[in-house]
């Protein structure tokens, strides 16, 4: 019988819940899944690969469908930092002279921005109707990516973000309502109410890393802010 390679285990904290989870770094099997997804250049396929890798590597019971997009992104970058030895190399172009530099970034320094400012996700729409919003899950985002016009995308975003609707004494848990009902509710909002919701949702926490470096060729300073998941591949 061939030997089994032991994999180390680590703990990390899920940003939105503060819950500790145990994971192992990913190995060649998972690296392969990620590479194939990257080559496809398809955002949905990349996100699906990330979800699959998290499901294989996280050993604590988690329901990935309930995690926010920034949880999933942060878990992935943390897994990646332990799997590829913390540093990854990027090749940004200098904004002054266009020279391509090689810059190493430390994935352990990637932060979740906006997490500390506790955003109030309760909004009073009228004297007797108010709502609770929730941050998006990866699944919500995947549903949206499929979509049409910009207005339609914003409507979809709000539909996916409604958690509870309070009407007088009644409490409606939105996930128990039909998609059609929720859509009708969102489409009946007036402009002020709509904008207030959009404003709250714009404060969603996100991954960030400030890449500051001096260009090797012209010596000038570059400051690039990295945010999305694919920035850290
Ligand atoms: Zn330069």
PDB file of N, CA, C and O and ligand atoms in Angstrom, residues 94 97 215 218, ligand 1:
ATOM      1  N   UNK A  94       2.948  49.571 -15.367  1.00  0.00           N
ATOM      2  CA  UNK A  94       3.166  50.877 -14.734  1.00  0.00           C
ATOM      3  C   UNK A  94       2.232  51.898 -15.371  1.00  0.00           C
ATOM      4  O   UNK A  94       2.115  51.962 -16.587  1.00  0.00           O
ATOM      5  N   UNK A  97       4.656  54.579 -17.393  1.00  0.00           N
ATOM      6  CA  UNK A  97       5.425  54.235 -18.596  1.00  0.00           C
ATOM      7  C   UNK A  97       5.022  52.914 -19.232  1.00  0.00           C
ATOM      8  O   UNK A  97       5.596  52.502 -20.231  1.00  0.00           O
ATOM      9  N   UNK A 215       8.049  51.653  -9.904  1.00  0.00           N
ATOM     10  CA  UNK A 215       8.353  51.021 -11.192  1.00  0.00           C
ATOM     11  C   UNK A 215       9.861  50.831 -11.361  1.00  0.00           C
ATOM     12  O   UNK A 215      10.648  51.721 -11.052  1.00  0.00           O
ATOM     13  N   UNK A 218      10.879  53.455 -14.622  1.00  0.00           N
ATOM     14  CA  UNK A 218      10.851  54.919 -14.485  1.00  0.00           C
ATOM     15  C   UNK A 218      10.971  55.361 -13.030  1.00  0.00           C
ATOM     16  O   UNK A 218      11.104  56.552 -12.753  1.00  0.00           O
TER      17      UNK A 218
HETATM   18 ZN1  LIG B   1       7.170  53.122 -14.964  1.00  0.00          ZN
END
